[in-house]
GROMACS .gro file of C-alpha atoms in nm:
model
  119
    1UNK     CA    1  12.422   5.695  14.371
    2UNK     CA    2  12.537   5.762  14.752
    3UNK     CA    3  12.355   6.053  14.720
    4UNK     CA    4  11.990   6.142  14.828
    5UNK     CA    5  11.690   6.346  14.596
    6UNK     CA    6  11.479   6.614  14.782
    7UNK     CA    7  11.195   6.742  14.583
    8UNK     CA    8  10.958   6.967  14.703
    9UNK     CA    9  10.681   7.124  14.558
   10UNK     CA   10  10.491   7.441  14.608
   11UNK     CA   11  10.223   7.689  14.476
   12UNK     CA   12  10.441   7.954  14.290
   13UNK     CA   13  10.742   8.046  14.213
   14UNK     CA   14  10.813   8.301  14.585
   15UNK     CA   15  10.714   7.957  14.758
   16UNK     CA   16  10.951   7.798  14.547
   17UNK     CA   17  11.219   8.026  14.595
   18UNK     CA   18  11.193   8.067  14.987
   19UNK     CA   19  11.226   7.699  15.014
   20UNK     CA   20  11.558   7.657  14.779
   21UNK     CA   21  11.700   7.945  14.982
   22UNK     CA   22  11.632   7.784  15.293
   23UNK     CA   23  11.728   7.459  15.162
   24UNK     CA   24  12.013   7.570  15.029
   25UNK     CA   25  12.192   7.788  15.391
   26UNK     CA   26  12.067   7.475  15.581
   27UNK     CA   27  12.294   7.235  15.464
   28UNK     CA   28  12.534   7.123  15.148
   29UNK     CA   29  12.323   7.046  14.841
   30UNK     CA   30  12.297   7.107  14.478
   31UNK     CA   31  12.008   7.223  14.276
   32UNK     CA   32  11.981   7.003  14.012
   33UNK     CA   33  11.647   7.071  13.836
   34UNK     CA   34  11.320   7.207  13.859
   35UNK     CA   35  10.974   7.180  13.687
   36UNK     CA   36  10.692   7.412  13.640
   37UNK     CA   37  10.334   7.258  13.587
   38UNK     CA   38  10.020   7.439  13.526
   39UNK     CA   39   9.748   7.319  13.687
   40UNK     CA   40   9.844   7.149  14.003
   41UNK     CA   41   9.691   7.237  14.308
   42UNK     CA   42   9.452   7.449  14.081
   43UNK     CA   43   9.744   7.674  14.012
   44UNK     CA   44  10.087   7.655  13.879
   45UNK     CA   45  10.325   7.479  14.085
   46UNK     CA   46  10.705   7.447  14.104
   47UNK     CA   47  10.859   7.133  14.204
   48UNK     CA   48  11.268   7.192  14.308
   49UNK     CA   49  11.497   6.883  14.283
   50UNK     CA   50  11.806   6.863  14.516
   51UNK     CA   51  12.073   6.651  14.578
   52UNK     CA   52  12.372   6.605  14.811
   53UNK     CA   53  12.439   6.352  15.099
   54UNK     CA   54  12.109   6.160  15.267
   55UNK     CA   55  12.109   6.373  15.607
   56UNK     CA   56  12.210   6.692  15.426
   57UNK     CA   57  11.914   6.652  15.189
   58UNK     CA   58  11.681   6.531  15.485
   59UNK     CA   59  11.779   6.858  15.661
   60UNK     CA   60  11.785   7.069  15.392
   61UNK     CA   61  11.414   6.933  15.299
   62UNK     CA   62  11.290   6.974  15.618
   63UNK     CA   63  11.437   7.402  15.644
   64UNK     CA   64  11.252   7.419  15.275
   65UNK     CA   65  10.922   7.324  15.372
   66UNK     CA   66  10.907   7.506  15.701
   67UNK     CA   67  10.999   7.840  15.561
   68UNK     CA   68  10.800   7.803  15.228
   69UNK     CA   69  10.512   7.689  15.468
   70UNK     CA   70  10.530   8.067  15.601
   71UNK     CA   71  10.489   8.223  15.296
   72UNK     CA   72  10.278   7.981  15.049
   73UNK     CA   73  10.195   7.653  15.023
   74UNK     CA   74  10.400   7.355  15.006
   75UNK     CA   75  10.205   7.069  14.810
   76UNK     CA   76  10.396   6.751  14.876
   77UNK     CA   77  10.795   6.713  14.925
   78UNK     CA   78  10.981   6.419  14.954
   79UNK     CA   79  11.370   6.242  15.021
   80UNK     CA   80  11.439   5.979  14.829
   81UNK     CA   81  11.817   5.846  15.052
   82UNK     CA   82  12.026   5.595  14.765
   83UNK     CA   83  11.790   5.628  14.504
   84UNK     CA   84  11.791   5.324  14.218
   85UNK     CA   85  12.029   5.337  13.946
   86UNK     CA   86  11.714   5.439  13.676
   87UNK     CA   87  11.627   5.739  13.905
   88UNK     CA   88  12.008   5.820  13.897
   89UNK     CA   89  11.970   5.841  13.483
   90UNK     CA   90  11.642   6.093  13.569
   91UNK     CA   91  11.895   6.279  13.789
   92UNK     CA   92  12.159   6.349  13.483
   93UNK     CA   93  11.851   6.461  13.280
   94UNK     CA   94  11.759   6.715  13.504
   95UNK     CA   95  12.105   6.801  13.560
   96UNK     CA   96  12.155   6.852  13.152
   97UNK     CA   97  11.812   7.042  13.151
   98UNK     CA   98  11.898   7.263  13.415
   99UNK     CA   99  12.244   7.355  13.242
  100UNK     CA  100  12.057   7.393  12.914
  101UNK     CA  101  11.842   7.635  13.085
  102UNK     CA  102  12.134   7.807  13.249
  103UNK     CA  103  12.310   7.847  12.911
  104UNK     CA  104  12.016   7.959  12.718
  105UNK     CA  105  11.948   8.265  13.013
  106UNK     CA  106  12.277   8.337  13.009
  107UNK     CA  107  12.267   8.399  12.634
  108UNK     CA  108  11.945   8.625  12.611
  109UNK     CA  109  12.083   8.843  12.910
  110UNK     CA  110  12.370   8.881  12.754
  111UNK     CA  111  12.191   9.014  12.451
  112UNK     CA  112  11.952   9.224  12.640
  113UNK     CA  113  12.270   9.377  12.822
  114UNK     CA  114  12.404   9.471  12.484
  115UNK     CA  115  12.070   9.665  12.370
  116UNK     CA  116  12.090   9.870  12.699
  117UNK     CA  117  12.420   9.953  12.588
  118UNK     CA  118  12.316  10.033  12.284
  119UNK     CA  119  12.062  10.281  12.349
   0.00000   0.00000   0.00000
């Protein structure tokens, strides 16, 4: 991979958020997963996974932690620039769990949308 991997986690999903958002207006990059664990930091923390090109991950990385510093807290984040060939194969997963996920929303709110219609 060419490519870079930005992760950054935080306590909670608004922290979470905030820093995608940020991420994502300060440069071009491409969510490609995320994880939730229970426990970390004594509370439940979200971990977002981008990737795009080394300086527009860097940048993007850097605008996610400052603005979910404002409003949470940011427990670690990192860039990874040319990551290995195995980390590229961790990459696709979270890429095929993410679309999974994506799918499977897309499904139930199609379903709730037809029981308000229903009604």
């Amino acid at each position: 991979m060419k490519k870079a991997l930005g992760l950054i986690e935080t306590v909670g999903l608004t922290t979470a958020i905030t820093a995608l958002d940020a991420a994502s207006k300060a440069a071009d990059v491409t969510l490609v997963g995320y994880e939730k664990v229970i426990g970390a930091g004594k509370a439940v923390s979200v971990t977002i996974q981008i990737a795009g090109e080394v300086a527009a991950v860097k940048a993007s990385v850097e605008a996610g932690v400052s603005a979910a510093n404002r409003v949470g807290t940011v427990l670690s984040y990192h860039v990874i620039p040319r990551p290995h060939e195995e980390v590229d194969k961790l990459i696709e997963k979270f890429k095929k769990n993410f679309e999974k996920d994506k799918k499977s929303n897309k499904i139930k709110d199609k379903s709730k949308n037809k029981k308000k219609e229903n009604k």
